[in-house]
């Protein structure tokens, strides 16, 4: 174990790490400037438990009912050697596959170690990419790996990679409904980003093995229930745009060692649970630990980070709490108090604030006109 691993273990405390998944990587790349999330995710800290302990339980999360529904829908789609899935793949990809070989890579002869599972996934997918005769067709839960902030993270994907005549298709099974051909736009967008994370990881794996990464299609197959029934429907989604954004953001992310370097050596998010698992860590101490790592809150956080209520409260009064477009427009005007002072002329702008002050004063004039107030 190297010094970075030891440091991350100390940050997390003596509990098993919360693993990364496509959703956490998608969220990280959506807000790459947030060191707080990058550090806590790298350390595998249970952000949900930390947020609850400091009095800001997360605003969202899958209910046990939704998790059960997702699992039973996935089991249904994969039943009988993925018979239903194959029916849909023949339709959506216009494929004719008389026979398929299905491989479940969720465990290897009873061994569920991530290293072992990843090694086997590499061998199996490499053989398929090489076009070996018994290379396989359907791969259930292959464990992929992706470097994030300079550290390799395993992805515990809920996917099947499908290979036919040299092309891999990532397949994402979701339990939200498609009603009359339409699904919730936000959920489809989130599924597209998560699928794109798998495409990036699978392409990287093929490249490492000396195969053409373009063998992984940039069109993913989304499988959902149709019209509130258990009947499944598959749709092809083009994730080229998501791939461009993800690759750019992953390349821009700060390395974890640089983020750890300025932190207090004693810093930890250990909740010090008692015998019943209830956290005993003083709330004030935990808040101090959170505030020790700089964050970059934006309203987008509300839909993707367990700490969002805490960070929103902390960011109260700042202009970046109003969203990325506002903070970009206002540049170095970083507080609402300052923005109001510049808008009303109470404060004199510094040279770098002159442009933003002009925008604010124009907005103030417009507002006063609308309300019939003196200019
Ligand atoms: S909620 Fe807080 S920790 Fe999470 S991404 Fe936003 S600013 Fe970072």
Tab-separated table of C-alpha atoms and ligand atoms in Angstrom:
chain	number	residue	atom	x	y	z
A	1	UNK	CA	0.000	0.000	0.000
A	2	UNK	CA	1.519	3.375	-0.966
A	3	UNK	CA	1.380	6.646	0.977
A	4	UNK	CA	-1.593	7.955	-1.043
A	5	UNK	CA	-3.603	4.818	-0.241
A	6	UNK	CA	-2.709	5.174	3.446
A	7	UNK	CA	-3.741	8.829	3.413
A	8	UNK	CA	-7.048	8.004	1.730
A	9	UNK	CA	-7.671	5.217	4.248
A	10	UNK	CA	-7.089	7.698	7.057
A	11	UNK	CA	-9.535	10.154	5.496
A	12	UNK	CA	-12.216	7.470	5.261
A	13	UNK	CA	-11.681	5.868	8.666
A	14	UNK	CA	-11.847	2.135	9.468
A	15	UNK	CA	-14.829	1.276	7.254
A	16	UNK	CA	-14.983	-0.320	3.797
A	17	UNK	CA	-14.745	2.232	0.938
A	18	UNK	CA	-17.863	3.299	-0.932
A	19	UNK	CA	-17.034	2.251	-4.491
A	20	UNK	CA	-17.046	4.533	-7.493
A	21	UNK	CA	-19.568	3.860	-10.203
A	22	UNK	CA	-20.492	5.456	-13.500
A	23	UNK	CA	-22.814	7.886	-11.712
A	24	UNK	CA	-20.080	9.166	-9.366
A	25	UNK	CA	-17.615	9.570	-12.230
A	26	UNK	CA	-20.227	11.380	-14.300
A	27	UNK	CA	-20.872	13.704	-11.337
A	28	UNK	CA	-17.153	14.301	-10.773
A	29	UNK	CA	-16.618	15.268	-14.376
A	30	UNK	CA	-19.655	17.566	-14.262
A	31	UNK	CA	-17.996	19.594	-11.488
A	32	UNK	CA	-14.255	18.973	-11.924
A	33	UNK	CA	-13.328	22.109	-9.925
A	34	UNK	CA	-14.695	20.654	-6.675
A	35	UNK	CA	-11.756	19.343	-4.635
A	36	UNK	CA	-14.045	18.296	-1.776
A	37	UNK	CA	-15.923	15.759	-3.847
A	38	UNK	CA	-12.781	14.557	-5.657
A	39	UNK	CA	-10.978	13.857	-2.355
A	40	UNK	CA	-13.943	12.237	-0.616
A	41	UNK	CA	-14.803	10.054	-3.620
A	42	UNK	CA	-11.173	8.968	-4.016
A	43	UNK	CA	-11.106	7.992	-0.352
A	44	UNK	CA	-14.413	6.144	-0.728
A	45	UNK	CA	-15.989	8.226	2.060
A	46	UNK	CA	-19.697	7.581	2.550
A	47	UNK	CA	-20.837	11.130	1.715
A	48	UNK	CA	-24.451	10.276	2.431
A	49	UNK	CA	-23.594	9.303	6.034
A	50	UNK	CA	-21.386	12.377	6.514
A	51	UNK	CA	-24.112	14.691	5.182
A	52	UNK	CA	-26.692	13.121	7.493
A	53	UNK	CA	-24.357	13.466	10.487
A	54	UNK	CA	-23.838	17.206	9.914
A	55	UNK	CA	-27.590	17.766	9.633
A	56	UNK	CA	-27.958	17.993	5.841
A	57	UNK	CA	-29.241	14.584	4.689
A	58	UNK	CA	-29.119	14.228	0.917
A	59	UNK	CA	-32.149	15.371	-1.038
A	60	UNK	CA	-32.335	12.314	-3.218
A	61	UNK	CA	-31.460	8.670	-3.459
A	62	UNK	CA	-33.040	5.532	-4.782
A	63	UNK	CA	-35.720	4.138	-2.532
A	64	UNK	CA	-35.436	0.446	-1.592
A	65	UNK	CA	-38.566	-0.052	-3.714
A	66	UNK	CA	-36.892	1.469	-6.791
A	67	UNK	CA	-33.739	-0.607	-6.238
A	68	UNK	CA	-35.802	-3.800	-6.005
A	69	UNK	CA	-37.733	-2.850	-9.145
A	70	UNK	CA	-34.496	-2.213	-11.057
A	71	UNK	CA	-33.052	-5.554	-9.960
A	72	UNK	CA	-36.155	-7.532	-10.884
A	73	UNK	CA	-36.434	-5.777	-14.278
A	74	UNK	CA	-32.778	-6.536	-14.995
A	75	UNK	CA	-33.278	-10.175	-13.995
A	76	UNK	CA	-36.299	-10.390	-16.285
A	77	UNK	CA	-34.390	-8.962	-19.260
A	78	UNK	CA	-31.514	-11.373	-18.676
A	79	UNK	CA	-33.620	-14.464	-17.940
A	80	UNK	CA	-33.242	-17.617	-20.048
A	81	UNK	CA	-29.828	-16.718	-21.382
A	82	UNK	CA	-30.886	-13.135	-22.199
A	83	UNK	CA	-33.632	-14.331	-24.559
A	84	UNK	CA	-35.652	-11.106	-24.283
A	85	UNK	CA	-32.560	-8.966	-24.630
A	86	UNK	CA	-31.552	-10.791	-27.793
A	87	UNK	CA	-34.998	-10.241	-29.289
A	88	UNK	CA	-34.550	-6.490	-28.756
A	89	UNK	CA	-30.963	-6.467	-30.024
A	90	UNK	CA	-32.046	-8.161	-33.231
A	91	UNK	CA	-34.603	-5.386	-33.701
A	92	UNK	CA	-32.618	-2.360	-32.673
A	93	UNK	CA	-29.281	-3.326	-34.223
A	94	UNK	CA	-30.809	-5.254	-37.150
A	95	UNK	CA	-28.704	-8.221	-36.195
A	96	UNK	CA	-29.214	-11.806	-37.058
A	97	UNK	CA	-27.541	-13.983	-34.486
A	98	UNK	CA	-28.489	-17.607	-34.626
A	99	UNK	CA	-26.527	-18.494	-31.503
A	100	UNK	CA	-24.946	-16.474	-28.754
A	101	UNK	CA	-22.423	-17.194	-26.062
A	102	UNK	CA	-23.260	-15.615	-22.723
A	103	UNK	CA	-20.633	-15.091	-20.026
A	104	UNK	CA	-21.358	-13.882	-16.529
A	105	UNK	CA	-18.275	-12.077	-15.212
A	106	UNK	CA	-19.756	-11.026	-11.883
A	107	UNK	CA	-17.546	-13.525	-10.091
A	108	UNK	CA	-14.724	-15.824	-11.094
A	109	UNK	CA	-15.104	-19.312	-9.654
A	110	UNK	CA	-16.514	-17.820	-6.477
A	111	UNK	CA	-13.809	-15.154	-6.321
A	112	UNK	CA	-15.300	-11.644	-6.281
A	113	UNK	CA	-12.000	-9.769	-5.823
A	114	UNK	CA	-11.941	-6.704	-8.063
A	115	UNK	CA	-8.402	-7.372	-9.299
A	116	UNK	CA	-9.266	-10.951	-10.289
A	117	UNK	CA	-12.545	-9.943	-11.925
A	118	UNK	CA	-10.864	-7.162	-13.871
A	119	UNK	CA	-8.069	-9.465	-15.043
A	120	UNK	CA	-10.608	-11.995	-16.308
A	121	UNK	CA	-12.701	-9.266	-17.978
A	122	UNK	CA	-9.550	-8.101	-19.817
A	123	UNK	CA	-8.818	-11.628	-21.018
A	124	UNK	CA	-12.378	-12.299	-22.131
A	125	UNK	CA	-12.964	-8.959	-23.855
A	126	UNK	CA	-9.477	-9.072	-25.386
A	127	UNK	CA	-10.219	-12.487	-26.879
A	128	UNK	CA	-13.501	-11.167	-28.298
A	129	UNK	CA	-11.764	-8.114	-29.783
A	130	UNK	CA	-9.142	-10.370	-31.328
A	131	UNK	CA	-11.944	-12.180	-33.136
A	132	UNK	CA	-11.190	-15.550	-31.585
A	133	UNK	CA	-13.774	-18.100	-32.593
A	134	UNK	CA	-14.939	-18.765	-29.053
A	135	UNK	CA	-14.517	-15.096	-28.120
A	136	UNK	CA	-18.083	-14.770	-26.844
A	137	UNK	CA	-21.025	-12.548	-27.588
A	138	UNK	CA	-22.679	-11.306	-24.412
A	139	UNK	CA	-20.646	-10.276	-21.360
A	140	UNK	CA	-22.533	-9.696	-18.156
A	141	UNK	CA	-20.994	-7.333	-15.575
A	142	UNK	CA	-17.437	-7.105	-16.919
A	143	UNK	CA	-15.406	-5.156	-14.363
A	144	UNK	CA	-13.739	-2.215	-16.078
A	145	UNK	CA	-11.145	0.256	-14.839
A	146	UNK	CA	-10.644	3.952	-15.502
A	147	UNK	CA	-7.980	6.393	-14.304
A	148	UNK	CA	-9.664	9.284	-12.478
A	149	UNK	CA	-7.492	12.050	-11.021
A	150	UNK	CA	-4.396	9.869	-11.447
A	151	UNK	CA	-5.860	6.840	-9.643
A	152	UNK	CA	-7.343	3.747	-11.164
A	153	UNK	CA	-10.943	3.237	-10.125
A	154	UNK	CA	-12.946	0.113	-10.748
A	155	UNK	CA	-16.354	0.451	-12.279
A	156	UNK	CA	-18.981	-1.937	-11.060
A	157	UNK	CA	-21.057	-1.648	-14.192
A	158	UNK	CA	-24.575	-2.798	-14.589
A	159	UNK	CA	-24.092	-3.509	-18.253
A	160	UNK	CA	-23.644	-6.097	-20.867
A	161	UNK	CA	-21.111	-5.478	-23.586
A	162	UNK	CA	-22.217	-7.081	-26.766
A	163	UNK	CA	-19.812	-7.998	-29.508
A	164	UNK	CA	-20.909	-8.854	-32.997
A	165	UNK	CA	-18.621	-8.891	-36.008
A	166	UNK	CA	-16.020	-6.851	-34.140
A	167	UNK	CA	-18.268	-4.143	-32.664
A	168	UNK	CA	-19.003	-3.765	-28.982
A	169	UNK	CA	-22.212	-2.134	-27.824
A	170	UNK	CA	-22.644	-1.005	-24.238
A	171	UNK	CA	-26.097	-1.899	-22.977
A	172	UNK	CA	-27.650	-0.063	-20.055
A	173	UNK	CA	-30.724	-1.508	-18.334
A	174	UNK	CA	-32.843	1.044	-16.449
A	175	UNK	CA	-36.173	0.698	-14.707
A	176	UNK	CA	-37.679	4.100	-15.607
A	177	UNK	CA	-40.564	3.781	-18.037
A	178	UNK	CA	-40.809	4.743	-21.699
A	179	UNK	CA	-44.377	5.927	-22.179
A	180	UNK	CA	-45.714	6.281	-25.720
A	181	UNK	CA	-42.147	6.376	-26.974
A	182	UNK	CA	-41.089	9.122	-24.538
A	183	UNK	CA	-39.034	8.847	-21.335
A	184	UNK	CA	-38.087	11.404	-18.680
A	185	UNK	CA	-35.481	13.604	-20.407
A	186	UNK	CA	-33.377	14.052	-17.260
A	187	UNK	CA	-33.221	10.310	-16.630
A	188	UNK	CA	-32.299	9.556	-20.235
A	189	UNK	CA	-29.590	12.243	-20.116
A	190	UNK	CA	-28.154	10.763	-16.896
A	191	UNK	CA	-28.234	7.241	-18.396
A	192	UNK	CA	-26.467	8.539	-21.517
A	193	UNK	CA	-23.623	10.058	-19.446
A	194	UNK	CA	-23.268	6.888	-17.370
A	195	UNK	CA	-23.182	4.738	-20.510
A	196	UNK	CA	-20.565	7.068	-21.964
A	197	UNK	CA	-18.387	6.413	-18.882
A	198	UNK	CA	-18.511	2.696	-19.698
A	199	UNK	CA	-17.718	3.376	-23.359
A	200	UNK	CA	-14.635	5.387	-22.310
A	201	UNK	CA	-13.500	2.608	-19.934
A	202	UNK	CA	-14.097	-0.146	-22.504
A	203	UNK	CA	-12.276	1.788	-25.233
A	204	UNK	CA	-9.353	2.327	-22.900
A	205	UNK	CA	-9.218	-1.373	-22.108
A	206	UNK	CA	-9.143	-2.296	-25.804
A	207	UNK	CA	-6.427	0.298	-26.462
A	208	UNK	CA	-4.310	-1.116	-23.606
A	209	UNK	CA	-4.628	-4.553	-25.190
A	210	UNK	CA	-3.515	-3.232	-28.570
A	211	UNK	CA	-6.949	-3.325	-30.217
A	212	UNK	CA	-8.772	-0.530	-31.992
A	213	UNK	CA	-10.771	1.454	-29.380
A	214	UNK	CA	-13.178	2.518	-32.124
A	215	UNK	CA	-14.486	-1.063	-32.010
A	216	UNK	CA	-16.678	0.179	-29.146
A	217	UNK	CA	-19.698	1.836	-30.713
A	218	UNK	CA	-20.613	5.388	-29.718
A	219	UNK	CA	-24.242	4.320	-29.852
A	220	UNK	CA	-25.391	2.606	-26.661
A	221	UNK	CA	-28.494	0.508	-26.170
A	222	UNK	CA	-30.846	1.694	-23.435
A	223	UNK	CA	-33.325	-0.931	-22.228
A	224	UNK	CA	-36.378	0.242	-20.239
A	225	UNK	CA	-39.867	-1.012	-19.384
A	226	UNK	CA	-42.550	0.151	-21.789
A	227	UNK	CA	-45.777	1.875	-20.752
A	228	UNK	CA	-45.653	0.804	-17.063
A	229	UNK	CA	-45.717	-2.855	-18.110
A	230	UNK	CA	-42.929	-5.378	-17.689
A	231	UNK	CA	-42.472	-5.448	-21.436
A	232	UNK	CA	-38.964	-4.220	-22.248
A	233	UNK	CA	-38.084	-1.874	-25.071
A	234	UNK	CA	-34.598	-1.031	-26.392
A	235	UNK	CA	-33.526	2.316	-27.839
A	236	UNK	CA	-30.246	3.329	-29.441
A	237	UNK	CA	-28.706	6.495	-27.999
A	238	UNK	CA	-25.891	8.435	-29.617
A	239	UNK	CA	-23.399	9.411	-26.871
A	240	UNK	CA	-20.766	11.159	-29.001
A	241	UNK	CA	-21.374	14.508	-27.290
A	242	UNK	CA	-21.145	12.966	-23.814
A	243	UNK	CA	-17.905	11.196	-24.801
A	244	UNK	CA	-16.324	14.472	-25.896
A	245	UNK	CA	-17.247	16.198	-22.632
A	246	UNK	CA	-16.171	13.250	-20.464
A	247	UNK	CA	-12.802	12.838	-22.148
A	248	UNK	CA	-12.121	16.562	-21.841
A	249	UNK	CA	-13.107	16.703	-18.171
A	250	UNK	CA	-11.204	13.536	-17.224
A	251	UNK	CA	-8.074	15.014	-18.799
A	252	UNK	CA	-8.577	18.287	-16.881
A	253	UNK	CA	-9.070	16.748	-13.457
A	254	UNK	CA	-6.440	17.558	-10.860
A	255	UNK	CA	-4.359	14.618	-9.698
A	256	UNK	CA	-5.388	13.329	-6.299
A	257	UNK	CA	-1.850	13.635	-4.852
A	258	UNK	CA	-1.910	17.396	-5.586
A	259	UNK	CA	-5.289	17.701	-3.864
A	260	UNK	CA	-4.106	15.776	-0.791
A	261	UNK	CA	-0.862	17.692	-0.406
A	262	UNK	CA	-2.222	20.911	1.197
A	263	UNK	CA	-4.588	19.086	3.553
A	264	UNK	CA	-4.070	18.930	7.307
A	265	UNK	CA	-2.279	15.604	8.057
A	266	UNK	CA	-4.813	14.765	10.788
A	267	UNK	CA	-7.874	15.362	8.611
A	268	UNK	CA	-10.425	12.544	8.670
A	269	UNK	CA	-14.094	11.880	7.930
A	270	UNK	CA	-14.167	8.961	10.334
A	271	UNK	CA	-17.656	8.959	11.875
A	272	UNK	CA	-16.400	6.957	14.868
A	273	UNK	CA	-19.446	4.661	14.927
A	274	UNK	CA	-20.472	3.042	18.205
A	275	UNK	CA	-21.260	-0.667	18.580
A	276	UNK	CA	-24.627	-0.192	16.888
A	277	UNK	CA	-23.037	1.630	13.960
A	278	UNK	CA	-24.360	5.044	15.072
A	279	UNK	CA	-21.889	7.877	14.392
A	280	UNK	CA	-20.400	9.501	17.497
A	281	UNK	CA	-18.081	12.004	15.819
A	282	UNK	CA	-18.821	15.536	17.076
A	283	UNK	CA	-20.781	17.440	14.414
A	284	UNK	CA	-18.668	20.593	14.718
A	285	UNK	CA	-15.484	18.620	14.119
A	286	UNK	CA	-16.963	16.993	11.038
A	287	UNK	CA	-18.132	20.365	9.661
A	288	UNK	CA	-14.620	21.736	10.191
A	289	UNK	CA	-13.204	18.752	8.286
A	290	UNK	CA	-15.574	19.394	5.371
A	291	UNK	CA	-14.824	23.095	5.292
A	292	UNK	CA	-11.097	22.336	5.259
A	293	UNK	CA	-11.374	21.134	1.627
A	294	UNK	CA	-12.483	23.772	-0.869
A	295	UNK	CA	-15.739	23.085	-2.696
A	296	UNK	CA	-17.318	24.640	-5.765
A	297	UNK	CA	-21.050	24.533	-5.250
A	298	UNK	CA	-23.421	25.146	-8.138
A	299	UNK	CA	-27.150	24.385	-8.356
A	300	UNK	CA	-26.283	21.333	-10.533
A	301	UNK	CA	-24.948	19.719	-7.343
A	302	UNK	CA	-28.504	19.323	-6.054
A	303	UNK	CA	-29.188	16.504	-8.482
A	304	UNK	CA	-25.867	14.702	-8.254
A	305	UNK	CA	-24.064	15.028	-4.930
A	306	UNK	CA	-25.000	13.790	-1.476
A	307	UNK	CA	-23.382	16.831	0.131
A	308	UNK	CA	-25.362	19.360	-1.855
A	309	UNK	CA	-27.534	20.695	0.989
A	310	UNK	CA	-24.470	21.228	3.173
A	311	UNK	CA	-22.539	22.927	0.366
A	312	UNK	CA	-25.523	25.058	-0.646
A	313	UNK	CA	-25.835	26.320	2.899
A	314	UNK	CA	-22.107	27.043	3.036
A	315	UNK	CA	-22.243	28.866	-0.329
A	316	UNK	CA	-25.138	31.118	0.722
A	317	UNK	CA	-24.432	34.700	-0.285
A	318	UNK	CA	-21.925	33.811	-3.023
A	319	UNK	CA	-22.560	34.442	-6.694
A	320	UNK	CA	-21.488	30.939	-7.741
A	321	UNK	CA	-24.398	29.559	-5.688
A	322	UNK	CA	-26.608	31.171	-8.354
A	323	UNK	CA	-25.243	28.945	-11.100
A	324	UNK	CA	-22.402	28.707	-13.556
A	325	UNK	CA	-23.729	31.235	-16.078
A	326	UNK	CA	-24.189	33.914	-13.385
A	327	UNK	CA	-20.756	33.357	-11.849
A	328	UNK	CA	-19.090	33.374	-15.287
A	329	UNK	CA	-20.885	36.603	-16.160
A	330	UNK	CA	-19.811	38.269	-12.902
A	331	UNK	CA	-16.174	37.104	-12.903
A	332	UNK	CA	-14.398	38.389	-9.784
A	333	UNK	CA	-17.624	39.638	-8.157
A	334	UNK	CA	-17.939	36.642	-5.871
A	335	UNK	CA	-20.533	37.746	-3.317
A	336	UNK	CA	-24.155	38.835	-3.706
A	337	UNK	CA	-23.505	41.662	-1.235
A	338	UNK	CA	-20.759	43.001	-3.509
A	339	UNK	CA	-22.944	42.543	-6.614
A	340	UNK	CA	-25.732	44.618	-5.053
A	341	UNK	CA	-23.240	47.292	-3.970
A	342	UNK	CA	-21.831	47.569	-7.506
A	343	UNK	CA	-25.304	47.552	-9.081
A	344	UNK	CA	-26.506	50.418	-6.918
A	345	UNK	CA	-23.273	52.392	-7.255
A	346	UNK	CA	-22.579	52.139	-3.514
A	347	UNK	CA	-19.295	50.356	-4.268
A	348	UNK	CA	-16.625	51.461	-6.721
A	349	UNK	CA	-15.547	48.605	-9.006
A	350	UNK	CA	-11.906	47.524	-9.186
A	351	UNK	CA	-10.449	47.576	-12.739
A	352	UNK	CA	-11.300	43.875	-13.266
A	353	UNK	CA	-14.871	44.440	-12.023
A	354	UNK	CA	-15.734	47.360	-14.335
A	355	UNK	CA	-17.391	45.211	-17.021
A	356	UNK	CA	-19.422	43.169	-14.519
A	357	UNK	CA	-20.447	46.379	-12.721
A	358	UNK	CA	-21.813	47.756	-16.020
A	359	UNK	CA	-23.899	44.592	-16.506
A	360	UNK	CA	-25.177	44.786	-12.927
A	361	UNK	CA	-26.100	48.471	-13.202
A	362	UNK	CA	-27.988	47.836	-16.458
A	363	UNK	CA	-29.859	44.975	-14.782
A	364	UNK	CA	-30.690	47.202	-11.813
A	365	UNK	CA	-32.050	49.934	-14.143
A	366	UNK	CA	-34.190	47.382	-15.956
A	367	UNK	CA	-35.508	45.997	-12.699
A	368	UNK	CA	-36.377	49.464	-11.394
A	369	UNK	CA	-38.172	50.299	-14.644
A	370	UNK	CA	-40.228	47.083	-14.410
A	371	UNK	CA	-41.250	47.880	-10.824
A	372	UNK	CA	-41.806	51.592	-11.493
A	373	UNK	CA	-39.042	52.516	-9.053
A	374	UNK	CA	-36.749	55.535	-9.421
A	375	UNK	CA	-33.694	54.755	-11.573
B	1	LIG	S1	-22.309	19.325	-3.434
B	1	LIG	FE1	-20.443	20.125	-2.564
B	1	LIG	S2	-18.987	18.422	-2.528
B	1	LIG	FE2	-20.650	17.862	-3.901
B	1	LIG	S3	-19.904	18.481	-5.937
B	1	LIG	FE3	-21.138	20.166	-5.130
B	1	LIG	S4	-19.701	21.525	-4.128
B	1	LIG	FE4	-18.665	19.560	-4.430
